mmCIF file of C-alpha atoms and ligand atoms in Angstrom:
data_model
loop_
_atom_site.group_PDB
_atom_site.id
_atom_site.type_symbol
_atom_site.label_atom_id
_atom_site.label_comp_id
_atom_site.label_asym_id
_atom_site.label_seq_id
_atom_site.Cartn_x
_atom_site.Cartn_y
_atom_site.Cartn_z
ATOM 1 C CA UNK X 1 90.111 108.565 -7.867
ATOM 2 C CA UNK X 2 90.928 108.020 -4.220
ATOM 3 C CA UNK X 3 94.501 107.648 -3.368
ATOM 4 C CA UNK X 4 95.406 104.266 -1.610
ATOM 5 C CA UNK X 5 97.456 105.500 1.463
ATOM 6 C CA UNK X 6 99.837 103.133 2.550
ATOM 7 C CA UNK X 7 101.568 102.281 6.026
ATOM 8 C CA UNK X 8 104.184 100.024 5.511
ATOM 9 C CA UNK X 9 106.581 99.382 2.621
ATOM 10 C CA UNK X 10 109.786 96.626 2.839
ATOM 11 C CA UNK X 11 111.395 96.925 0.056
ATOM 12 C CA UNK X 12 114.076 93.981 -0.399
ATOM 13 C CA UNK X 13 114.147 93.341 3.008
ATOM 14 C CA UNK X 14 116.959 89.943 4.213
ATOM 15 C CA UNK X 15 117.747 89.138 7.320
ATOM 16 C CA UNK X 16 120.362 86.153 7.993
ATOM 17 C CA UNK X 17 121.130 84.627 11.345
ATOM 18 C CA UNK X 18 124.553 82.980 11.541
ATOM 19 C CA UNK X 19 124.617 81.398 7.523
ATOM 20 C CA UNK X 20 121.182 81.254 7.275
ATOM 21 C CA UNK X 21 119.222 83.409 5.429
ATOM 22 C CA UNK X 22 115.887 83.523 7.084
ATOM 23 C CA UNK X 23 114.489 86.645 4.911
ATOM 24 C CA UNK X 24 115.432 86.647 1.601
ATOM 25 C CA UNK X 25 114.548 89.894 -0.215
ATOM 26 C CA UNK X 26 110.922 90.596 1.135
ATOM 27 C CA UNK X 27 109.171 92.966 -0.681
ATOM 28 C CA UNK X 28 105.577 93.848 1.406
ATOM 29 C CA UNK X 29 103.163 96.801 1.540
ATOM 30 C CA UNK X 30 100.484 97.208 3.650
ATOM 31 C CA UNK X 31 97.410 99.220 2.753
ATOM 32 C CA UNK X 32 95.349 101.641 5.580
ATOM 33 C CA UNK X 33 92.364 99.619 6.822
ATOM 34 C CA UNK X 34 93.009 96.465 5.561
ATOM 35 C CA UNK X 35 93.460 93.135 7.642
ATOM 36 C CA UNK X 36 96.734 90.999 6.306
ATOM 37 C CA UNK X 37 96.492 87.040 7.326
ATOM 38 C CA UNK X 38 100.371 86.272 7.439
ATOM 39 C CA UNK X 39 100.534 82.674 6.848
ATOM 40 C CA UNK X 40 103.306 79.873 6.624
ATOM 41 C CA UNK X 41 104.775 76.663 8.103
ATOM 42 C CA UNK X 42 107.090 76.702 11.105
ATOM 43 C CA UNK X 43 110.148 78.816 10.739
ATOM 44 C CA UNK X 44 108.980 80.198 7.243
ATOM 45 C CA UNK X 45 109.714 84.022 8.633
ATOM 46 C CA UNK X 46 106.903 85.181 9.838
ATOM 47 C CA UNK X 47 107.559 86.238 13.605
ATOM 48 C CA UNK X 48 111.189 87.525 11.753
ATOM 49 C CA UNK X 49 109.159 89.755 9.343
ATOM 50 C CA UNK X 50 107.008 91.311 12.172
ATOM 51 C CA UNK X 51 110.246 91.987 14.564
ATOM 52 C CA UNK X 52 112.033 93.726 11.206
ATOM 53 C CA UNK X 53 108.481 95.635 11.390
ATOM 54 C CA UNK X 54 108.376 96.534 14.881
ATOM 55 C CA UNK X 55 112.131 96.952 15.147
ATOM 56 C CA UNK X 56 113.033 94.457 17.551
ATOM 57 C CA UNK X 57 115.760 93.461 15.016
ATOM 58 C CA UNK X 58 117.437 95.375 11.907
ATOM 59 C CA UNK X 59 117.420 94.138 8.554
ATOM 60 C CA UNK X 60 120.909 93.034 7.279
ATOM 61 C CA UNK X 61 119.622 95.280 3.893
ATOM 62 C CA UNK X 62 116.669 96.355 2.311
ATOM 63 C CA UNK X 63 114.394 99.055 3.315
ATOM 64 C CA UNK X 64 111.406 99.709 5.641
ATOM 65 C CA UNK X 65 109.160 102.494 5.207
ATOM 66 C CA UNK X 66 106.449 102.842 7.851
ATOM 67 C CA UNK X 67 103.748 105.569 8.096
ATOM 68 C CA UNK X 68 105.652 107.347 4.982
ATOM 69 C CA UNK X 69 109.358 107.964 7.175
ATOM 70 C CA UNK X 70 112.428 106.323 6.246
ATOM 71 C CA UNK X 71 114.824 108.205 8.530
ATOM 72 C CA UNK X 72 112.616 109.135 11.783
ATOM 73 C CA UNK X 73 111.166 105.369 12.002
ATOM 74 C CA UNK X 74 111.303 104.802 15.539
ATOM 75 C CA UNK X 75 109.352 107.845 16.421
ATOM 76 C CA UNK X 76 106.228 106.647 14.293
ATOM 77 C CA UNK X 77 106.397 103.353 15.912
ATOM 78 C CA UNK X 78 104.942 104.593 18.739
ATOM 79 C CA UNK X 79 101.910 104.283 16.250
ATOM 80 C CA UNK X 80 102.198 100.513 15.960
ATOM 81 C CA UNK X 81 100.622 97.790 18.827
ATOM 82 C CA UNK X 82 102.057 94.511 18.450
ATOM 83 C CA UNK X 83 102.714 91.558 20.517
ATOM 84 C CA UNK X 84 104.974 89.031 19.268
ATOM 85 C CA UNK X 85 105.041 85.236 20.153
ATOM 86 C CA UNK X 86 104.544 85.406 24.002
ATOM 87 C CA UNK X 87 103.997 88.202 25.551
ATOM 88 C CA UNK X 88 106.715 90.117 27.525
ATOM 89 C CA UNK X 89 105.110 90.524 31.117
ATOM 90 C CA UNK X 90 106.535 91.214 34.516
ATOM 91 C CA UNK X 91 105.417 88.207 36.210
ATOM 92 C CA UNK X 92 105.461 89.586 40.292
ATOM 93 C CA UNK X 93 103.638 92.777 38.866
ATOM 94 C CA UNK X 94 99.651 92.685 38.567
ATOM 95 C CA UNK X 95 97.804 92.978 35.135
ATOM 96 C CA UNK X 96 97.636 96.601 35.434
ATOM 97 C CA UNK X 97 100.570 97.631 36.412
ATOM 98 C CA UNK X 98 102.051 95.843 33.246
ATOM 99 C CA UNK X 99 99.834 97.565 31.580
ATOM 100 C CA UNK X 100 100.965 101.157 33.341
ATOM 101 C CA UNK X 101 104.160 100.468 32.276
ATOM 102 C CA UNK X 102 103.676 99.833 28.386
ATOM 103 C CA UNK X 103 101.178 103.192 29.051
ATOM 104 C CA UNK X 104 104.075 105.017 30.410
ATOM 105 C CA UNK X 105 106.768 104.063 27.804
ATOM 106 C CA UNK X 106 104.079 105.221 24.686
ATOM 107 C CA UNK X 107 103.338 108.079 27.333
ATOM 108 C CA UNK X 108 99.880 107.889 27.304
ATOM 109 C CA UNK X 109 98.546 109.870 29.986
ATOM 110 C CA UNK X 110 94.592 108.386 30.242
ATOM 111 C CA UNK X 111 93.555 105.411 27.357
ATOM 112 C CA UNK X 112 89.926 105.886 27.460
ATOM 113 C CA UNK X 113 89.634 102.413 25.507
ATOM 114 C CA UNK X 114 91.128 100.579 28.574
ATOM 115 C CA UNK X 115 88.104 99.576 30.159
ATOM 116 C CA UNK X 116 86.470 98.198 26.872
ATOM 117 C CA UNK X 117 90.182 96.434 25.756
ATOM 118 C CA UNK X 118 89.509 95.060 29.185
ATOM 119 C CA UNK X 119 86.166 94.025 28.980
ATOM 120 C CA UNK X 120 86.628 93.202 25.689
ATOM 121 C CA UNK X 121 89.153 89.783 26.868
ATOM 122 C CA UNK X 122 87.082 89.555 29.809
ATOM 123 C CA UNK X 123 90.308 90.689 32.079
ATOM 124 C CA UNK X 124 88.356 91.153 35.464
ATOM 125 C CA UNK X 125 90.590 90.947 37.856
ATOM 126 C CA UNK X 126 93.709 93.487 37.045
ATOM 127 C CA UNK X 127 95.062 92.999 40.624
ATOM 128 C CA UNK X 128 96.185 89.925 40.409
ATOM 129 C CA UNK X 129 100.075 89.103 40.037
ATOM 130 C CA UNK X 130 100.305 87.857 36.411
ATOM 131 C CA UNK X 131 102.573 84.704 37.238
ATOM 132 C CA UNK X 132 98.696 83.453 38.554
ATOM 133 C CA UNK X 133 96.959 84.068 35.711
ATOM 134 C CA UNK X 134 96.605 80.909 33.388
ATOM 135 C CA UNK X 135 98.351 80.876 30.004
ATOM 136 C CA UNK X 136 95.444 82.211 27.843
ATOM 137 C CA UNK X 137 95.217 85.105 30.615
ATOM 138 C CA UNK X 138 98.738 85.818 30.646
ATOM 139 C CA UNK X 139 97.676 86.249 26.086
ATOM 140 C CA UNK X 140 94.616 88.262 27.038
ATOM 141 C CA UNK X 141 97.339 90.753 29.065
ATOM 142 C CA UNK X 142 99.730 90.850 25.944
ATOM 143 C CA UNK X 143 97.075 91.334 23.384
ATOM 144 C CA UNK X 144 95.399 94.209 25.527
ATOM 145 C CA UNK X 145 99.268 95.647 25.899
ATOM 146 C CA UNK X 146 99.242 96.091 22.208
ATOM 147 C CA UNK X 147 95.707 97.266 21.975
ATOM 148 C CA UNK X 148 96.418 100.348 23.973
ATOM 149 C CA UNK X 149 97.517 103.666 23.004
ATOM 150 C CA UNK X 150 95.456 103.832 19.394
ATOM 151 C CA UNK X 151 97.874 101.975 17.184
ATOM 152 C CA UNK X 152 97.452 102.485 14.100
ATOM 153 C CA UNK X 153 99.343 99.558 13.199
ATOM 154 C CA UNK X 154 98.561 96.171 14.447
ATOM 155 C CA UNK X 155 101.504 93.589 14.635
ATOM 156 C CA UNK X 156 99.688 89.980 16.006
ATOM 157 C CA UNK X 157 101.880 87.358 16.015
ATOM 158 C CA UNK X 158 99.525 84.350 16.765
ATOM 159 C CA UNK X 159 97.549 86.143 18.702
ATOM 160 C CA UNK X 160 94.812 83.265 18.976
ATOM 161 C CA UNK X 161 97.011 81.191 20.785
ATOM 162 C CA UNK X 162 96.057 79.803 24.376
ATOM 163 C CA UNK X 163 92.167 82.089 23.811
ATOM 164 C CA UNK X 164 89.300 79.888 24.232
ATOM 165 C CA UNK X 165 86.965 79.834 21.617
ATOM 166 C CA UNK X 166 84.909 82.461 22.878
ATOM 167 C CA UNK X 167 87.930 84.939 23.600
ATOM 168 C CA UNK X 168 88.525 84.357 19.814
ATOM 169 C CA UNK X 169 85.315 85.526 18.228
ATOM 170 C CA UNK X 170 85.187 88.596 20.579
ATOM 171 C CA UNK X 171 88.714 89.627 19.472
ATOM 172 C CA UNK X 172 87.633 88.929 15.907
ATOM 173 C CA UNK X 173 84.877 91.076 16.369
ATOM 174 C CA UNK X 174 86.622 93.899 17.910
ATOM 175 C CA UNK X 175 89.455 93.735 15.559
ATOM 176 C CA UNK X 176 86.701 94.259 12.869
ATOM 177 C CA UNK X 177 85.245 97.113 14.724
ATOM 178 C CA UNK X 178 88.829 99.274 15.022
ATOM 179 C CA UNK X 179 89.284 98.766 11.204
ATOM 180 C CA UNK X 180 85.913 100.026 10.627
ATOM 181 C CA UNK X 181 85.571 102.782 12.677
ATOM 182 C CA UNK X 182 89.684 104.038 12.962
ATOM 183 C CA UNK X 183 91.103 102.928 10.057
ATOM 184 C CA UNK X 184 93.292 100.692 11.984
ATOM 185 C CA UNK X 185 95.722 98.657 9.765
ATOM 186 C CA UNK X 186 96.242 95.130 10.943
ATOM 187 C CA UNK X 187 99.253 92.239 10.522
ATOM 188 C CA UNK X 188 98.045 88.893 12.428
ATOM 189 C CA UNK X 189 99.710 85.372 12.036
ATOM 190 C CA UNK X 190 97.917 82.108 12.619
ATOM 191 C CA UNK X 191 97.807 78.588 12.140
ATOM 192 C CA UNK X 192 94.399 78.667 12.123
ATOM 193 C CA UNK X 193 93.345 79.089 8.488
ATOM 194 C CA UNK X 194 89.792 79.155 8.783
ATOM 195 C CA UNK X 195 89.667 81.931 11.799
ATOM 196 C CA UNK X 196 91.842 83.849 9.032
ATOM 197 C CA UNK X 197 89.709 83.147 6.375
ATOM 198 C CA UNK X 198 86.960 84.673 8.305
ATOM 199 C CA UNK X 199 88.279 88.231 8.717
ATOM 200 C CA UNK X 200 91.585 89.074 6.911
ATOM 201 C CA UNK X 201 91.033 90.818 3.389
ATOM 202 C CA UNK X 202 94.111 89.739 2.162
ATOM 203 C CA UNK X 203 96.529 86.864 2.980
ATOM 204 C CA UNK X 204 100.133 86.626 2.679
ATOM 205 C CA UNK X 205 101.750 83.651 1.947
ATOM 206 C CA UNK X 206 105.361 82.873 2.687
ATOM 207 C CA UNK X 207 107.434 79.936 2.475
ATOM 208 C CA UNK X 208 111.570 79.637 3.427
ATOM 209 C CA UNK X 209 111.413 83.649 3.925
ATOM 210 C CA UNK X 210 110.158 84.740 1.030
ATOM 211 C CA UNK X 211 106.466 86.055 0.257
ATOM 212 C CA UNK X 212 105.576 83.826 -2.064
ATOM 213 C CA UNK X 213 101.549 85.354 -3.198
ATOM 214 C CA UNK X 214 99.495 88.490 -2.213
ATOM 215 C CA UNK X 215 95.701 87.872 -2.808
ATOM 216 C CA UNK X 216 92.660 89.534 -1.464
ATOM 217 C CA UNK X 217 89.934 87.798 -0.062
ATOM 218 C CA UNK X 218 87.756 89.080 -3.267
ATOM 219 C CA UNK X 219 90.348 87.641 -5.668
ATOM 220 C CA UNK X 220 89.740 83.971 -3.565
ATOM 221 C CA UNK X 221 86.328 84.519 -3.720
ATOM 222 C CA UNK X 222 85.837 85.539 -7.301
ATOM 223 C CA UNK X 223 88.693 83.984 -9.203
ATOM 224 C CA UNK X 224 86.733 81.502 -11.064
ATOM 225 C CA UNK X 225 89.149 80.062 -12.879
ATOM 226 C CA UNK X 226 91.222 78.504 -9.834
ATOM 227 C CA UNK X 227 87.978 78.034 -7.475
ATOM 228 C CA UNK X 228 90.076 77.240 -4.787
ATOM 229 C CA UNK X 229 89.480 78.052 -0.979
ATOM 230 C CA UNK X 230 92.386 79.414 0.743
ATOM 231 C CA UNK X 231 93.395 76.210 2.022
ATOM 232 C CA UNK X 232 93.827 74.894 -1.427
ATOM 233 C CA UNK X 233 95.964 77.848 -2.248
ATOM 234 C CA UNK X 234 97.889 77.454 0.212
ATOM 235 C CA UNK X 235 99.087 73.903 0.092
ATOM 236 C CA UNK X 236 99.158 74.593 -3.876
ATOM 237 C CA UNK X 237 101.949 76.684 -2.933
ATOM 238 C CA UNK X 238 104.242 74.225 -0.591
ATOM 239 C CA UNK X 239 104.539 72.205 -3.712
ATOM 240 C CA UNK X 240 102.948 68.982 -5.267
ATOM 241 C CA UNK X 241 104.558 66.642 -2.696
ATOM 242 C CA UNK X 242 103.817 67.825 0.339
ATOM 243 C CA UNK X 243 100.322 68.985 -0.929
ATOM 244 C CA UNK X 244 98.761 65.112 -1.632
ATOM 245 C CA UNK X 245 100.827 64.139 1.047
ATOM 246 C CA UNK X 246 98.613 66.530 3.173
ATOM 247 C CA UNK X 247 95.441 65.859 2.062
ATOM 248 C CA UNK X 248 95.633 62.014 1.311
ATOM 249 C CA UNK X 249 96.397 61.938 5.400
HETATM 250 P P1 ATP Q 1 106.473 79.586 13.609
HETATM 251 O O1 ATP Q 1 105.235 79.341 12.802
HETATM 252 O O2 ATP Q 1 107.059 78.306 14.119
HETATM 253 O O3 ATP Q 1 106.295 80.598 14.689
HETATM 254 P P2 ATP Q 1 107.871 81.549 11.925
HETATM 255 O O4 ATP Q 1 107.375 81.530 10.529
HETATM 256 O O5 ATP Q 1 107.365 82.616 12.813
HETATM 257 O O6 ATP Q 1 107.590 80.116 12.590
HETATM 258 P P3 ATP Q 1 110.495 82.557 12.553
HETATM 259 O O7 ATP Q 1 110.323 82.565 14.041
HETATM 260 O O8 ATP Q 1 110.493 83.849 11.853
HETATM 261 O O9 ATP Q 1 109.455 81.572 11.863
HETATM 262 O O10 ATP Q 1 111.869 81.810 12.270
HETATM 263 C C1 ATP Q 1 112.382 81.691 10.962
HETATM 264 C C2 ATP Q 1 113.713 80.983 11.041
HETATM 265 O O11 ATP Q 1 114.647 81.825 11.713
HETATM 266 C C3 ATP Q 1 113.702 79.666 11.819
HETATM 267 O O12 ATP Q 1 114.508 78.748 11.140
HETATM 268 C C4 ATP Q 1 114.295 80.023 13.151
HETATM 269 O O13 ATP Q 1 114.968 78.927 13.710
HETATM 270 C C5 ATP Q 1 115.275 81.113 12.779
HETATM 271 N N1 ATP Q 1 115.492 82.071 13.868
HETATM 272 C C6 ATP Q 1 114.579 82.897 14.391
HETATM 273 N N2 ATP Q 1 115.115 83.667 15.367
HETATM 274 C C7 ATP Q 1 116.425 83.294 15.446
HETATM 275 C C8 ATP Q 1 117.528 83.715 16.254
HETATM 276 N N3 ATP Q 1 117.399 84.680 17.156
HETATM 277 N N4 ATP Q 1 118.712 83.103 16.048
HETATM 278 C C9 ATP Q 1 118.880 82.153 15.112
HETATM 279 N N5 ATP Q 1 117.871 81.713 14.306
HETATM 280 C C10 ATP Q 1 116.675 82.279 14.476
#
Protein backbone atom coordinates (compact mmCIF):
# COMPACT_ATOMS: atom_id res chain seq x y z
CA UNK A 1 0.00 0.00 0.00
CA UNK A 2 1.64 3.34 -0.65
CA UNK A 3 1.65 5.74 2.16
CA UNK A 4 -0.12 9.15 1.37
CA UNK A 5 2.56 11.72 2.55
CA UNK A 6 1.15 14.77 3.61
CA UNK A 7 2.39 18.55 3.75
CA UNK A 8 0.12 20.46 5.59
CA UNK A 9 -2.21 19.71 8.51
CA UNK A 10 -4.49 22.68 10.48
CA UNK A 11 -5.95 21.18 12.94
CA UNK A 12 -8.74 23.51 14.61
CA UNK A 13 -7.28 26.39 13.35
CA UNK A 14 -9.48 30.24 14.45
CA UNK A 15 -8.37 33.30 13.88
CA UNK A 16 -10.54 36.46 15.11
CA UNK A 17 -9.86 40.06 14.22
CA UNK A 18 -11.26 42.55 16.73
CA UNK A 19 -14.89 40.40 17.66
CA UNK A 20 -14.97 38.76 14.62
CA UNK A 21 -14.20 35.44 14.13
CA UNK A 22 -12.96 35.13 10.63
CA UNK A 23 -11.62 31.33 11.03
CA UNK A 24 -13.60 29.29 12.98
CA UNK A 25 -11.98 25.92 13.76
CA UNK A 26 -10.43 24.96 10.27
CA UNK A 27 -9.47 21.64 10.01
CA UNK A 28 -7.35 21.15 6.37
CA UNK A 29 -4.75 18.69 5.04
CA UNK A 30 -3.05 18.86 2.06
CA UNK A 31 -1.78 15.82 0.21
CA UNK A 32 1.94 15.78 -1.85
CA UNK A 33 1.18 16.39 -5.54
CA UNK A 34 -2.14 17.33 -5.48
CA UNK A 35 -3.66 20.75 -6.76
CA UNK A 36 -6.34 22.29 -4.03
CA UNK A 37 -8.94 24.93 -5.76
CA UNK A 38 -9.71 27.13 -2.56
CA UNK A 39 -12.98 28.57 -3.28
CA UNK A 40 -15.52 31.05 -1.56
CA UNK A 41 -17.34 34.41 -1.70
CA UNK A 42 -15.69 37.64 -0.62
CA UNK A 43 -14.35 37.66 2.87
CA UNK A 44 -15.20 33.86 3.40
CA UNK A 45 -11.33 33.29 4.73
CA UNK A 46 -9.54 32.35 2.16
CA UNK A 47 -6.52 34.90 1.81
CA UNK A 48 -6.75 34.49 6.06
CA UNK A 49 -6.24 30.68 5.71
CA UNK A 50 -3.21 31.04 3.30
CA UNK A 51 -1.44 33.91 5.61
CA UNK A 52 -2.08 31.34 8.84
CA UNK A 53 -0.24 28.94 6.17
CA UNK A 54 2.53 31.03 5.18
CA UNK A 55 2.83 32.68 8.58
CA UNK A 56 2.15 36.12 7.84
CA UNK A 57 -0.27 35.95 10.83
CA UNK A 58 -0.62 33.42 13.93
CA UNK A 59 -3.58 31.55 14.67
CA UNK A 60 -5.40 32.71 17.88
CA UNK A 61 -5.48 28.50 18.53
CA UNK A 62 -5.38 25.48 16.74
CA UNK A 63 -2.48 23.85 15.17
CA UNK A 64 -0.44 23.92 11.92
CA UNK A 65 1.69 21.20 10.88
CA UNK A 66 3.65 21.78 7.68
CA UNK A 67 6.15 19.39 5.99
CA UNK A 68 5.68 17.03 9.26
CA UNK A 69 7.26 19.99 12.03
CA UNK A 70 5.22 21.49 14.60
CA UNK A 71 7.95 23.30 16.54
CA UNK A 72 10.72 24.26 13.76
CA UNK A 73 7.87 25.68 11.27
CA UNK A 74 9.46 28.65 10.04
CA UNK A 75 12.55 26.90 8.91
CA UNK A 76 10.50 24.54 6.47
CA UNK A 77 8.77 27.48 5.10
CA UNK A 78 11.50 28.30 3.22
CA UNK A 79 9.95 25.27 1.25
CA UNK A 80 6.71 27.08 0.48
CA UNK A 81 6.26 29.88 -2.70
CA UNK A 82 3.30 31.89 -2.26
CA UNK A 83 2.08 35.20 -3.24
CA UNK A 84 -0.82 36.55 -1.56
CA UNK A 85 -3.38 39.14 -2.92
CA UNK A 86 -0.98 41.69 -4.60
CA UNK A 87 2.22 41.19 -4.77
CA UNK A 88 4.78 42.89 -2.43
CA UNK A 89 7.29 44.64 -4.94
CA UNK A 90 9.75 47.44 -4.59
CA UNK A 91 8.36 49.72 -7.05
CA UNK A 92 11.85 52.07 -7.96
CA UNK A 93 13.71 48.60 -8.17
CA UNK A 94 13.67 46.65 -11.66
CA UNK A 95 12.01 43.14 -12.08
CA UNK A 96 15.13 41.46 -11.26
CA UNK A 97 16.38 42.97 -8.65
CA UNK A 98 13.00 42.18 -6.80
CA UNK A 99 13.55 39.10 -7.72
CA UNK A 100 17.43 39.09 -6.22
CA UNK A 101 16.08 40.07 -3.22
CA UNK A 102 13.32 37.29 -2.54
CA UNK A 103 16.57 34.98 -4.00
CA UNK A 104 18.68 36.36 -1.32
CA UNK A 105 16.25 36.10 1.68
CA UNK A 106 15.52 32.01 0.66
CA UNK A 107 19.41 32.21 -0.04
CA UNK A 108 19.43 30.75 -3.18
CA UNK A 109 22.67 31.15 -4.68
CA UNK A 110 21.82 30.33 -8.74
CA UNK A 111 17.78 29.23 -9.59
CA UNK A 112 18.42 27.46 -12.73
CA UNK A 113 14.48 27.63 -13.38
CA UNK A 114 14.70 31.49 -13.61
CA UNK A 115 14.97 31.83 -17.14
CA UNK A 116 12.02 29.36 -17.92
CA UNK A 117 9.75 31.07 -14.75
CA UNK A 118 10.67 34.00 -16.90
CA UNK A 119 9.88 32.89 -20.13
CA UNK A 120 7.27 31.07 -18.87
CA UNK A 121 5.06 34.78 -18.02
CA UNK A 122 6.69 36.16 -20.92
CA UNK A 123 8.76 38.70 -18.45
CA UNK A 124 11.22 40.11 -21.19
CA UNK A 125 12.33 42.98 -20.05
CA UNK A 126 13.75 42.48 -16.23
CA UNK A 127 15.37 45.98 -16.36
CA UNK A 128 12.69 47.87 -16.20
CA UNK A 129 11.60 49.73 -12.84
CA UNK A 130 8.46 47.78 -11.80
CA UNK A 131 6.27 50.98 -10.98
CA UNK A 132 6.23 50.87 -15.26
CA UNK A 133 5.16 47.68 -15.68
CA UNK A 134 1.26 47.39 -16.17
CA UNK A 135 -0.83 45.67 -13.49
CA UNK A 136 -0.85 42.11 -14.97
CA UNK A 137 3.12 42.61 -15.24
CA UNK A 138 3.53 43.83 -11.88
CA UNK A 139 1.28 39.76 -11.19
CA UNK A 140 3.63 38.10 -13.64
CA UNK A 141 6.69 39.56 -11.14
CA UNK A 142 4.82 38.25 -7.93
CA UNK A 143 3.86 34.93 -9.31
CA UNK A 144 7.53 34.33 -10.67
CA UNK A 145 8.71 35.60 -6.90
CA UNK A 146 6.92 32.63 -5.56
CA UNK A 147 7.93 30.29 -8.30
CA UNK A 148 11.55 30.54 -7.41
CA UNK A 149 13.62 28.64 -5.12
CA UNK A 150 11.76 24.96 -5.71
CA UNK A 151 8.84 25.33 -3.36
CA UNK A 152 7.48 22.60 -2.56
CA UNK A 153 4.48 24.25 -1.44
CA UNK A 154 2.50 26.53 -3.56
CA UNK A 155 0.36 29.28 -1.76
CA UNK A 156 -1.67 31.31 -4.92
CA UNK A 157 -3.91 33.61 -3.74
CA UNK A 158 -5.79 34.63 -6.99
CA UNK A 159 -3.10 34.29 -8.87
CA UNK A 160 -5.13 34.73 -12.27
CA UNK A 161 -5.87 38.09 -11.52
CA UNK A 162 -4.86 41.02 -13.98
CA UNK A 163 -3.12 37.73 -16.60
CA UNK A 164 -4.51 37.88 -19.96
CA UNK A 165 -5.96 34.93 -21.19
CA UNK A 166 -2.98 33.63 -22.67
CA UNK A 167 -0.71 34.26 -19.47
CA UNK A 168 -3.42 32.01 -17.85
CA UNK A 169 -3.23 28.82 -19.84
CA UNK A 170 0.64 28.96 -19.83
CA UNK A 171 0.64 29.18 -15.99
CA UNK A 172 -1.94 26.41 -15.98
CA UNK A 173 0.21 24.45 -17.96
CA UNK A 174 3.31 24.95 -16.07
CA UNK A 175 1.66 24.54 -12.81
CA UNK A 176 0.66 21.06 -14.22
CA UNK A 177 4.13 20.36 -15.29
CA UNK A 178 5.87 21.08 -11.54
CA UNK A 179 3.21 18.71 -10.01
CA UNK A 180 4.07 16.15 -12.46
CA UNK A 181 7.52 16.13 -12.63
CA UNK A 182 8.49 17.53 -8.67
CA UNK A 183 5.82 16.57 -6.76
CA UNK A 184 5.01 20.09 -6.11
CA UNK A 185 1.94 20.55 -3.80
CA UNK A 186 -0.26 23.43 -4.78
CA UNK A 187 -3.01 25.91 -2.81
CA UNK A 188 -4.55 28.47 -5.52
CA UNK A 189 -7.72 30.69 -4.95
CA UNK A 190 -9.93 31.97 -7.72
CA UNK A 191 -13.06 33.34 -8.70
CA UNK A 192 -12.83 31.78 -11.72
CA UNK A 193 -14.55 28.40 -11.33
CA UNK A 194 -14.13 27.01 -14.59
CA UNK A 195 -10.12 27.79 -14.88
CA UNK A 196 -10.29 25.74 -11.44
CA UNK A 197 -12.30 23.18 -12.67
CA UNK A 198 -9.79 22.62 -15.32
CA UNK A 199 -6.73 21.72 -13.22
CA UNK A 200 -7.28 21.43 -9.41
CA UNK A 201 -7.88 17.69 -8.21
CA UNK A 202 -9.64 18.69 -5.37
CA UNK A 203 -11.62 21.82 -4.33
CA UNK A 204 -12.18 23.31 -1.08
CA UNK A 205 -15.10 24.99 -0.27
CA UNK A 206 -15.49 27.53 2.48
CA UNK A 207 -18.11 29.77 3.53
CA UNK A 208 -18.02 32.46 6.82
CA UNK A 209 -14.46 30.74 7.71
CA UNK A 210 -15.20 27.49 7.88
CA UNK A 211 -14.39 24.61 5.22
CA UNK A 212 -17.50 23.62 4.54
CA UNK A 213 -16.71 20.22 1.77
CA UNK A 214 -13.48 18.46 0.54
CA UNK A 215 -14.13 16.65 -2.84
CA UNK A 216 -11.84 15.46 -5.52
CA UNK A 217 -12.29 16.17 -8.94
CA UNK A 218 -13.00 12.18 -9.44
CA UNK A 219 -15.70 12.27 -6.75
CA UNK A 220 -17.42 15.41 -9.09
CA UNK A 221 -16.89 13.51 -11.92
CA UNK A 222 -18.12 10.12 -10.87
CA UNK A 223 -20.64 10.76 -8.14
CA UNK A 224 -23.63 9.76 -10.01
CA UNK A 225 -25.99 10.21 -7.67
CA UNK A 226 -25.58 14.17 -7.30
CA UNK A 227 -24.42 14.72 -11.13
CA UNK A 228 -23.61 18.04 -10.38
CA UNK A 229 -20.70 20.19 -11.94
CA UNK A 230 -18.75 22.07 -9.51
CA UNK A 231 -20.65 25.08 -9.99
CA UNK A 232 -23.75 23.38 -8.84
CA UNK A 233 -21.95 22.23 -5.78
CA UNK A 234 -20.94 25.11 -4.99
CA UNK A 235 -23.95 27.34 -4.94
CA UNK A 236 -25.71 24.08 -3.35
CA UNK A 237 -23.61 24.97 -0.54
CA UNK A 238 -24.36 28.96 0.00
CA UNK A 239 -27.83 27.79 0.70
CA UNK A 240 -31.27 27.56 -1.16
CA UNK A 241 -31.75 31.36 -1.28
CA UNK A 242 -28.98 32.68 -2.60
CA UNK A 243 -28.60 29.61 -4.96
CA UNK A 244 -32.07 30.34 -7.27
CA UNK A 245 -31.40 33.74 -6.61
CA UNK A 246 -28.11 33.13 -8.58
CA UNK A 247 -29.13 31.23 -11.25
CA UNK A 248 -32.70 32.70 -11.97
CA UNK A 249 -30.42 36.11 -12.68
P1 LIG B 1 -11.86 37.77 -1.14
O1 LIG B 1 -12.46 36.75 -2.05
O2 LIG B 1 -12.63 39.06 -1.17
O3 LIG B 1 -10.40 37.99 -1.36
P2 LIG B 1 -11.32 36.16 1.25
O4 LIG B 1 -12.12 34.91 1.27
O5 LIG B 1 -9.91 36.05 0.82
O6 LIG B 1 -12.08 37.25 0.35
P3 LIG B 1 -10.27 37.28 3.69
O7 LIG B 1 -9.39 38.30 3.04
O8 LIG B 1 -9.63 36.11 4.31
O9 LIG B 1 -11.42 36.80 2.70
O10 LIG B 1 -11.12 38.05 4.79
C1 LIG B 1 -12.00 37.37 5.65
C2 LIG B 1 -12.60 38.38 6.61
O11 LIG B 1 -11.58 38.87 7.47
C3 LIG B 1 -13.22 39.61 5.94
O12 LIG B 1 -14.40 39.93 6.62
C4 LIG B 1 -12.18 40.68 6.14
O13 LIG B 1 -12.78 41.95 6.23
C5 LIG B 1 -11.57 40.29 7.46
N1 LIG B 1 -10.17 40.72 7.58
C6 LIG B 1 -9.14 40.28 6.83
N2 LIG B 1 -7.98 40.85 7.22
C7 LIG B 1 -8.30 41.68 8.25
C8 LIG B 1 -7.55 42.56 9.09
N3 LIG B 1 -6.24 42.68 8.97
N4 LIG B 1 -8.23 43.24 10.04
C9 LIG B 1 -9.55 43.10 10.22
N5 LIG B 1 -10.33 42.28 9.46
C10 LIG B 1 -9.71 41.59 8.50
Amino acid sequence: MVETEYVLHLSNVEKRYGKNKILKGVNLSLQRGRIYGLIGQNGAGKTTIMRVIAGLVLPDSGSIQLFGEYEKIDFVRKNVGCIIESPTLYPNLTAMENLNIIRRLKNIEEDESLSDILSMLQINDTSKKVKNYSVGMKQKVGIAMALIGDPQLLILDEPLNGLDPIAIVRLRKYLQKLVEEKNVTILISSHILSELDKFASDFILIDSGEIKKVITKEELETDASTNKNLEEVYLDLLGEEQHSEVLNS
